[in-house]
mmCIF file of C-alpha atoms and ligand atoms in Angstrom:
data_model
loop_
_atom_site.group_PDB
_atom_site.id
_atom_site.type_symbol
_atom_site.label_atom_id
_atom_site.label_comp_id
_atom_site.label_asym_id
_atom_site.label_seq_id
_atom_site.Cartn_x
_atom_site.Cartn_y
_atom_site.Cartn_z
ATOM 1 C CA UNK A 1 161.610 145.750 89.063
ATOM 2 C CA UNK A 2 160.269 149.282 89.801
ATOM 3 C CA UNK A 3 156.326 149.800 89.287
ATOM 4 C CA UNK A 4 156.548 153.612 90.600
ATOM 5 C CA UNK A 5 152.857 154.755 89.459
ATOM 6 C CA UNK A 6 150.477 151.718 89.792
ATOM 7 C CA UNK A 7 146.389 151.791 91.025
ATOM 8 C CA UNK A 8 146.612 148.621 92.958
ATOM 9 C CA UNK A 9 143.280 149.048 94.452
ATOM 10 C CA UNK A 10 141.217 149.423 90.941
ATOM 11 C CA UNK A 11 141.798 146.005 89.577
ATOM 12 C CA UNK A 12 139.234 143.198 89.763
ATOM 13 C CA UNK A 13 141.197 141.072 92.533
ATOM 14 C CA UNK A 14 143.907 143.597 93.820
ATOM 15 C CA UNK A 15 144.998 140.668 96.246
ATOM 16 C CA UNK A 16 146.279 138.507 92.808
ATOM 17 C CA UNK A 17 148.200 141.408 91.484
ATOM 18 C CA UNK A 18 149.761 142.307 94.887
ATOM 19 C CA UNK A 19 150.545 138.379 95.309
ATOM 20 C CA UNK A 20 152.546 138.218 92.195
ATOM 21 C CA UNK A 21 154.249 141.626 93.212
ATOM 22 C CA UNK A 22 155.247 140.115 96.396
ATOM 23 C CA UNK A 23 156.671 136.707 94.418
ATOM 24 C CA UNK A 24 158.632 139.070 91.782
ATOM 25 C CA UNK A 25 160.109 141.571 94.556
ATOM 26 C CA UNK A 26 158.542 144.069 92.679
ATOM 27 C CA UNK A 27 158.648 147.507 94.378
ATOM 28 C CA UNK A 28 155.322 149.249 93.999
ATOM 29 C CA UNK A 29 154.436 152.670 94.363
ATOM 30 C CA UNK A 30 150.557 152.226 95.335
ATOM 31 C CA UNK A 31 148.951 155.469 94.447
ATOM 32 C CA UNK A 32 145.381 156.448 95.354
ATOM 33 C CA UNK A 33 143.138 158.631 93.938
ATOM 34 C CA UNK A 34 141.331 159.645 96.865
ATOM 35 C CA UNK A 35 141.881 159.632 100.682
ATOM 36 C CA UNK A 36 138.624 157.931 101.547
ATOM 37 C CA UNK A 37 140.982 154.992 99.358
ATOM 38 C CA UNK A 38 143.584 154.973 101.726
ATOM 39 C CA UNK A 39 143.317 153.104 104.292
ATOM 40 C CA UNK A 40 142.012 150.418 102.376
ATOM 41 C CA UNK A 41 144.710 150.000 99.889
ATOM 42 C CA UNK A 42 147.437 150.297 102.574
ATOM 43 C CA UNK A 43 145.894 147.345 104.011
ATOM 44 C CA UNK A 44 146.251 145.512 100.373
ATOM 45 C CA UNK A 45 149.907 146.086 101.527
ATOM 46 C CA UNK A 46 150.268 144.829 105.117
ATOM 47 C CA UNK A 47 152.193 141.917 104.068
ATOM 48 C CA UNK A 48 154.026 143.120 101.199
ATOM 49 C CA UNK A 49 157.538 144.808 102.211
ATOM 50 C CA UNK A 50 157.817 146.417 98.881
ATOM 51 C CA UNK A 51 154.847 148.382 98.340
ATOM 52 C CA UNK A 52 154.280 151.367 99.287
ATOM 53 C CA UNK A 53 151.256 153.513 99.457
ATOM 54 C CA UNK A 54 150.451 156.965 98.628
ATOM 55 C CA UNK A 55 147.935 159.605 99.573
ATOM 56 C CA UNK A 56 146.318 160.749 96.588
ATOM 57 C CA UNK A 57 143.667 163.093 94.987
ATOM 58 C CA UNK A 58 143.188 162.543 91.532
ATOM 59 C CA UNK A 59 142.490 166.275 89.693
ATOM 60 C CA UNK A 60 139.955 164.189 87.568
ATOM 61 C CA UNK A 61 137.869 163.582 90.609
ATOM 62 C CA UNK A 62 138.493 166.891 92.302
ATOM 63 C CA UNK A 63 135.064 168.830 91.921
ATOM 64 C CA UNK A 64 133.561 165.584 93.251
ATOM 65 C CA UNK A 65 135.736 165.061 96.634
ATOM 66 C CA UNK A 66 136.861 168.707 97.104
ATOM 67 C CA UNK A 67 135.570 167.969 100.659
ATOM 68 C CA UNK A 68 137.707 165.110 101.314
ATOM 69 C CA UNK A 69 140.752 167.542 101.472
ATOM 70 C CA UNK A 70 139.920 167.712 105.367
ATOM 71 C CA UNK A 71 140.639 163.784 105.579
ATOM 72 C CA UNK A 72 143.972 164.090 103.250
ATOM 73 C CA UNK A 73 145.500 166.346 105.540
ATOM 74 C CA UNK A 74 144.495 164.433 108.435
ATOM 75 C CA UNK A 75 145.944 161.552 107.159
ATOM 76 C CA UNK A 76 148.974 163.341 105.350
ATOM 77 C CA UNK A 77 151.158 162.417 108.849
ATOM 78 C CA UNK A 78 150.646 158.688 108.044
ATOM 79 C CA UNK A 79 151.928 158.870 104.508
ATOM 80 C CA UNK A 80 155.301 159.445 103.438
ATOM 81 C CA UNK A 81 154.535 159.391 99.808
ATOM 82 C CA UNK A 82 151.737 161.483 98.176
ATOM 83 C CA UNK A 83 149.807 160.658 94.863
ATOM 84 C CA UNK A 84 148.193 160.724 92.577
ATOM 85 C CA UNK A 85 147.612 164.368 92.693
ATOM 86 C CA UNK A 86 148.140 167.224 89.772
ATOM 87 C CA UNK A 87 146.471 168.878 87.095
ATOM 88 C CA UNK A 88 144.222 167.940 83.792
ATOM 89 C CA UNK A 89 143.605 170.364 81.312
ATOM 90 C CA UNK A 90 141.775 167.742 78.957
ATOM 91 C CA UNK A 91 138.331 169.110 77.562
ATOM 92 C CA UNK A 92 136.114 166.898 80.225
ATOM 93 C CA UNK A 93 138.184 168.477 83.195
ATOM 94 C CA UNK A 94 138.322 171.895 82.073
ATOM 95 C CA UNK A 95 135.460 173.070 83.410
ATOM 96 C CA UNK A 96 136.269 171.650 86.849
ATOM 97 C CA UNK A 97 139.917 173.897 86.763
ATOM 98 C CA UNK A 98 139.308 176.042 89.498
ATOM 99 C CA UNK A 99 138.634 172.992 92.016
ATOM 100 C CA UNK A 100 141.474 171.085 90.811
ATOM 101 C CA UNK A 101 143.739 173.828 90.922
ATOM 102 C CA UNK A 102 142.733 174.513 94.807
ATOM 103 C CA UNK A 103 143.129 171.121 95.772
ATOM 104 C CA UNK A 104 146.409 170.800 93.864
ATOM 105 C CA UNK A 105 148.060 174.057 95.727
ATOM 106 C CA UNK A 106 146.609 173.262 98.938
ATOM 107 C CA UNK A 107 148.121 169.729 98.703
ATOM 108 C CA UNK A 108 151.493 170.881 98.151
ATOM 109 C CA UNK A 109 150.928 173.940 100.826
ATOM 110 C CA UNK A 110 150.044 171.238 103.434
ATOM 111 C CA UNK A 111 152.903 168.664 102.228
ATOM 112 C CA UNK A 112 155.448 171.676 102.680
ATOM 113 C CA UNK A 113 154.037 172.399 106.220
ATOM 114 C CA UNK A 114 154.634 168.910 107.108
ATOM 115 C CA UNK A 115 158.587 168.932 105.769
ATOM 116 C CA UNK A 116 158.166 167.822 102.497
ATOM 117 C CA UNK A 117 156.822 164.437 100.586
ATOM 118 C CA UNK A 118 157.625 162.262 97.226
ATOM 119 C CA UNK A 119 155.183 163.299 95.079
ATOM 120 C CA UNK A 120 153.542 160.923 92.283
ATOM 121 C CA UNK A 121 152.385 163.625 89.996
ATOM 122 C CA UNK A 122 149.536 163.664 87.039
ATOM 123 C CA UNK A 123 150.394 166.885 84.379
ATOM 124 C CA UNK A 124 148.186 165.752 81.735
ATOM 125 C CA UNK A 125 147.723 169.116 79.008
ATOM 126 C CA UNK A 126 148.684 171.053 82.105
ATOM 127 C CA UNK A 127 152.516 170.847 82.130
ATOM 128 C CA UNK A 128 153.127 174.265 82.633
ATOM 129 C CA UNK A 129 150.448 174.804 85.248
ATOM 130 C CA UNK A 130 151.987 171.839 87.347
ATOM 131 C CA UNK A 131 155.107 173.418 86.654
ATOM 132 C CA UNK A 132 154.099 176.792 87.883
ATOM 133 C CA UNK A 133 152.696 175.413 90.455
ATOM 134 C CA UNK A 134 155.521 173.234 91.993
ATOM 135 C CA UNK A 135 157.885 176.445 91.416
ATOM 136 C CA UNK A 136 155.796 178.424 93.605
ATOM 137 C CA UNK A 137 156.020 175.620 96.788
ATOM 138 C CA UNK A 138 159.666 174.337 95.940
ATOM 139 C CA UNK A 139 159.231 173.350 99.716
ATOM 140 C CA UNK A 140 156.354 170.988 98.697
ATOM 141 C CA UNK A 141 159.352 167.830 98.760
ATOM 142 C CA UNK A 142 160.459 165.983 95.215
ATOM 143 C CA UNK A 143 158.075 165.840 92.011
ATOM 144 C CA UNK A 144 158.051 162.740 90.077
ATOM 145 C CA UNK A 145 156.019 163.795 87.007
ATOM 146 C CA UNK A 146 154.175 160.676 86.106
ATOM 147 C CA UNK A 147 153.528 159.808 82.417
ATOM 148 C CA UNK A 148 155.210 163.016 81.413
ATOM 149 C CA UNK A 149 153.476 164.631 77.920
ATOM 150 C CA UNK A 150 154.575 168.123 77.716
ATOM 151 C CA UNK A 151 156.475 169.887 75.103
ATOM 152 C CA UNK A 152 160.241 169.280 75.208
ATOM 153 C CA UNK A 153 160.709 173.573 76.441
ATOM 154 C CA UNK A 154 158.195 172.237 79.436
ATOM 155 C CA UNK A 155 160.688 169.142 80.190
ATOM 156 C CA UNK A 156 163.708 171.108 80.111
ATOM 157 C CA UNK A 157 161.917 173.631 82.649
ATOM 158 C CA UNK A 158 160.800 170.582 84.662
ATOM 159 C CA UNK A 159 164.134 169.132 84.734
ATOM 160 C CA UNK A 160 165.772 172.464 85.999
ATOM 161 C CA UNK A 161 162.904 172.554 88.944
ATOM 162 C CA UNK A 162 164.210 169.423 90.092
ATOM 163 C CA UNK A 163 161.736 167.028 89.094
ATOM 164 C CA UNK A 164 161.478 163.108 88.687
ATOM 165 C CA UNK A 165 159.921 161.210 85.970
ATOM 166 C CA UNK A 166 158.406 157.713 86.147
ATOM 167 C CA UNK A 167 158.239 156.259 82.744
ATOM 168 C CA UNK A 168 155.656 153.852 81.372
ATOM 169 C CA UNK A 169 155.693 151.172 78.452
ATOM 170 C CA UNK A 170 153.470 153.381 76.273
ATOM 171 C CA UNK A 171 155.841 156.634 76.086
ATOM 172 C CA UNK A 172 158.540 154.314 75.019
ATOM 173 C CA UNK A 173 156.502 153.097 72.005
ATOM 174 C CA UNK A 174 156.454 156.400 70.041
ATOM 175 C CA UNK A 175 159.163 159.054 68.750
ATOM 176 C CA UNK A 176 157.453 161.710 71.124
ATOM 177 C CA UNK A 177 158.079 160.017 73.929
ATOM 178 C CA UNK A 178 161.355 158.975 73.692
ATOM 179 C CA UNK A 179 162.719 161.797 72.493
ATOM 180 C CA UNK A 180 161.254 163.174 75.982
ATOM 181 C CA UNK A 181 162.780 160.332 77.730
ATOM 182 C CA UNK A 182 166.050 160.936 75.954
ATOM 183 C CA UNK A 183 165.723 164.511 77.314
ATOM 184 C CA UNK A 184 165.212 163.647 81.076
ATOM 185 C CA UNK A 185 168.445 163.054 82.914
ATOM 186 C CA UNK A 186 169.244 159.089 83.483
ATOM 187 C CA UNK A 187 169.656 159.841 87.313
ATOM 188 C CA UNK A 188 165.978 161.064 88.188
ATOM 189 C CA UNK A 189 163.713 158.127 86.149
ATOM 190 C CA UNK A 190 162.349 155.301 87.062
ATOM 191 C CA UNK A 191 159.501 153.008 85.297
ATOM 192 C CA UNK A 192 155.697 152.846 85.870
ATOM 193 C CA UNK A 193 152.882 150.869 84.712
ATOM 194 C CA UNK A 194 149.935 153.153 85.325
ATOM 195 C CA UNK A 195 147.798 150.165 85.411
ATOM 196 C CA UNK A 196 145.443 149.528 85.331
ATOM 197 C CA UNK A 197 144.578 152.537 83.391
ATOM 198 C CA UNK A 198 146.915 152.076 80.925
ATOM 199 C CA UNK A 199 147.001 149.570 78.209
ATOM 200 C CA UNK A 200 149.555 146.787 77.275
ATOM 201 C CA UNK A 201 149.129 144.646 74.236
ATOM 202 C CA UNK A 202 145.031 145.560 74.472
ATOM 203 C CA UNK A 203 144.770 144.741 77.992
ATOM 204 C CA UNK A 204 144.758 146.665 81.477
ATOM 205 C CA UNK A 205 148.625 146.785 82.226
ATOM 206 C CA UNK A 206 150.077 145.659 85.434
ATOM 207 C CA UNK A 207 153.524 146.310 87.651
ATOM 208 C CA UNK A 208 155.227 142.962 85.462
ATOM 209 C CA UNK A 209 155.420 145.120 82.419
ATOM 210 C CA UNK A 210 157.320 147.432 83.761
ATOM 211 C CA UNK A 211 159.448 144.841 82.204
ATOM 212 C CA UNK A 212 158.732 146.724 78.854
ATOM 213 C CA UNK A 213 159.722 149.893 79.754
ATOM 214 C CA UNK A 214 162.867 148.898 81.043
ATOM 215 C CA UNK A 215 163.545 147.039 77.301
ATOM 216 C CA UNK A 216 162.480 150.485 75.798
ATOM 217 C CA UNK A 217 164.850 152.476 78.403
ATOM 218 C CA UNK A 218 168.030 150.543 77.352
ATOM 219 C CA UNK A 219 167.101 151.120 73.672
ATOM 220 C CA UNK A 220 167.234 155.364 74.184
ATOM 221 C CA UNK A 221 169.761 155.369 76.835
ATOM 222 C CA UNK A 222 172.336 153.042 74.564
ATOM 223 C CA UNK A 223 172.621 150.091 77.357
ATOM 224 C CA UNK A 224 172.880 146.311 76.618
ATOM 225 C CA UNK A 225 170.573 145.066 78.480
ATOM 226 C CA UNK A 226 167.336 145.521 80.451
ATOM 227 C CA UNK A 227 169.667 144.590 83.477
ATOM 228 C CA UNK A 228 171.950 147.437 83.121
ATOM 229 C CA UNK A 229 169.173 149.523 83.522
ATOM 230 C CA UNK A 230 167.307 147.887 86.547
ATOM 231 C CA UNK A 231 171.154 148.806 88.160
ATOM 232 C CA UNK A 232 169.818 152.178 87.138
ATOM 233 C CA UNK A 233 166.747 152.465 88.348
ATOM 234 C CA UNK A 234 167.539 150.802 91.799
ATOM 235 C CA UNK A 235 170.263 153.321 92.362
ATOM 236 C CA UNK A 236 167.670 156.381 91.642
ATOM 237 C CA UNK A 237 165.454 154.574 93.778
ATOM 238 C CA UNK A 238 167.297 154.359 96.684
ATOM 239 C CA UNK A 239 168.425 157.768 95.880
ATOM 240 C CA UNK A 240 164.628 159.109 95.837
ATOM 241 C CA UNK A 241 163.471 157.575 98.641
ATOM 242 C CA UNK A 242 166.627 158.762 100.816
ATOM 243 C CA UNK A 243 166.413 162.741 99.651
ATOM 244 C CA UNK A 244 165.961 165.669 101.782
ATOM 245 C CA UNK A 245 163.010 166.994 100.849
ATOM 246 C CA UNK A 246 160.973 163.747 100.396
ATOM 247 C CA UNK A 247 160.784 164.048 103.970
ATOM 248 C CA UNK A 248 161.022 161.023 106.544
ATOM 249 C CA UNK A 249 164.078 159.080 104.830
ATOM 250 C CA UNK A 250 162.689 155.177 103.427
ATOM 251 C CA UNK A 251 165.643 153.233 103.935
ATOM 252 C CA UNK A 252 163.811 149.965 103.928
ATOM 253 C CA UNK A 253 162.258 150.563 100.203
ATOM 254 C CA UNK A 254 164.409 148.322 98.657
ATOM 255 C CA UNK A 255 164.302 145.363 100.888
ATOM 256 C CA UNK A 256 163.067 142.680 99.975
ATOM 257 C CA UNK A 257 163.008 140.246 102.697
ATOM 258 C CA UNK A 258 159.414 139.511 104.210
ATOM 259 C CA UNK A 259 160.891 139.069 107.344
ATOM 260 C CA UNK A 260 162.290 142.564 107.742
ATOM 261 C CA UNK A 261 158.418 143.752 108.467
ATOM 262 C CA UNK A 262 157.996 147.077 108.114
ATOM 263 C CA UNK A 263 157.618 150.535 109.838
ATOM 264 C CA UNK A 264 154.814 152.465 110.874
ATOM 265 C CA UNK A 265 155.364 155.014 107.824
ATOM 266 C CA UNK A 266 154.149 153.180 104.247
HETATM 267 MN MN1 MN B 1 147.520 157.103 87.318
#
């Protein structure tokens, strides 16, 4: 299983949740929404092969930590992947637009400097200024537009920049969002669980119900079963995390033995 978009250091006991990643082989993409998080939530992963963790700064926090940008670029060498970063256009971040949108174009400026990153990407009511943004620093490495809400003219435009989409249990529930995920090609998804911010059955969601996204995926893309399209997503995986442009290649991501250890870069 493939938890691509998952705050492992905001649950009560992150050490359970990574435990039961570790038992399931579950490959985690461990964002962050700031850099002061870092550290600490790569360390959540020191024994865990198959997580890997991202340098983030959340746009919903950006007018508070603009001044943390110093320590994301410092760290930025340490990281190959980079999230959650992006844009909100929501009513209560609004009025913070101007900071998010300097931190958001100064992230990818820096990632492009630095040859490129995966990039674990937030477009909430802001699709098109992500999008312009992204097509102004193509350099920047590969967008994977997380929780993807725009209007189906933005995912067409998104999908002709060259994005990625990681897709979560609650965009498979409604028309909407399958007839986005319908729209996205079957070679650049993968699934997320956005917990624990999003919700599953009334409760905080974690990386096992990715589980339910993967059921909903083999209901819009016509497949059998939920193992068909775990083939799927491991190929795009492995495809992602190999790409130019993502910078420094991740061949390890998909192992799963222990024993392999792992490499400086996480
Ligand atoms: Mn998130």
């Amino acid at each position: 299983m493939i938890d691509f978009h998952c705050h492992l250091d905001l649950y009560p006991d992150p050490d359970a949740v990574v435990a039961r990643c570790v038992e399931a082989g579950t490959y985690v993409l461990s964002v962050t929404t700031t850099p002061s998080a870092w550290r600490g939530t790569l360390a959540l992963a020191s024994r865990a092969p198959r997580i890997r963790t991202a340098l983030g700064l959340h746009p919903e926090l950006a007018h508070e930590r603009r001044r943390e940008l110093d320590l994301f670029e410092e760290l930025l060498p340490r990281a190959r992947y980079v999230g959650e970063i992006g844009l909100d256009g929501s009513p209560a971040c609004r009025g913070h637009w101007e900071d998010q949108l300097h931190i958001f174009t100064r992230i990818l400026a820096v990632c492009a400097a630095d040859g490129g990153r995966v990039l674990s990407i937030h477009s909430r009511r802001a699709s098109s200024d992500v999008l312009d943004a992204l097509d102004a620093r193509r350099d920047a490495g590969v967008p994977v537009l997380h929780w993807f809400s725009g209007t189906p003219r933005e995912l067409a435009r998104a999908v002709a920049l060259g994005c990625w989409f990681s897709v979560g249990p609650a965009m498979l529930t409604g028309a909407k969002g399958r007839a986005l995920v319908a729209q996205m090609p079957r070679d650049r998804v993968l699934t997320e669980s956005d917990g624990p911010f999003a919700q599953t059955n009334g409760r905080p969601a974690t990386p096992a119900d990715v589980g339910l996204a993967a059921d909903g995926l083999a209901l819009v893309w016509g497949l059998a079963s939920a193992g068909e399209v775990h083939q799927v997503l491991a190929r795009n995986l492995l495809r992602l995390t190999t790409a130019p442009g993502g910078s420094k290649p991740d061949h390890d991501a998909l192992a799963c033995d222990p024993r392999r250890g792992t490499s400086g870069l996480r």
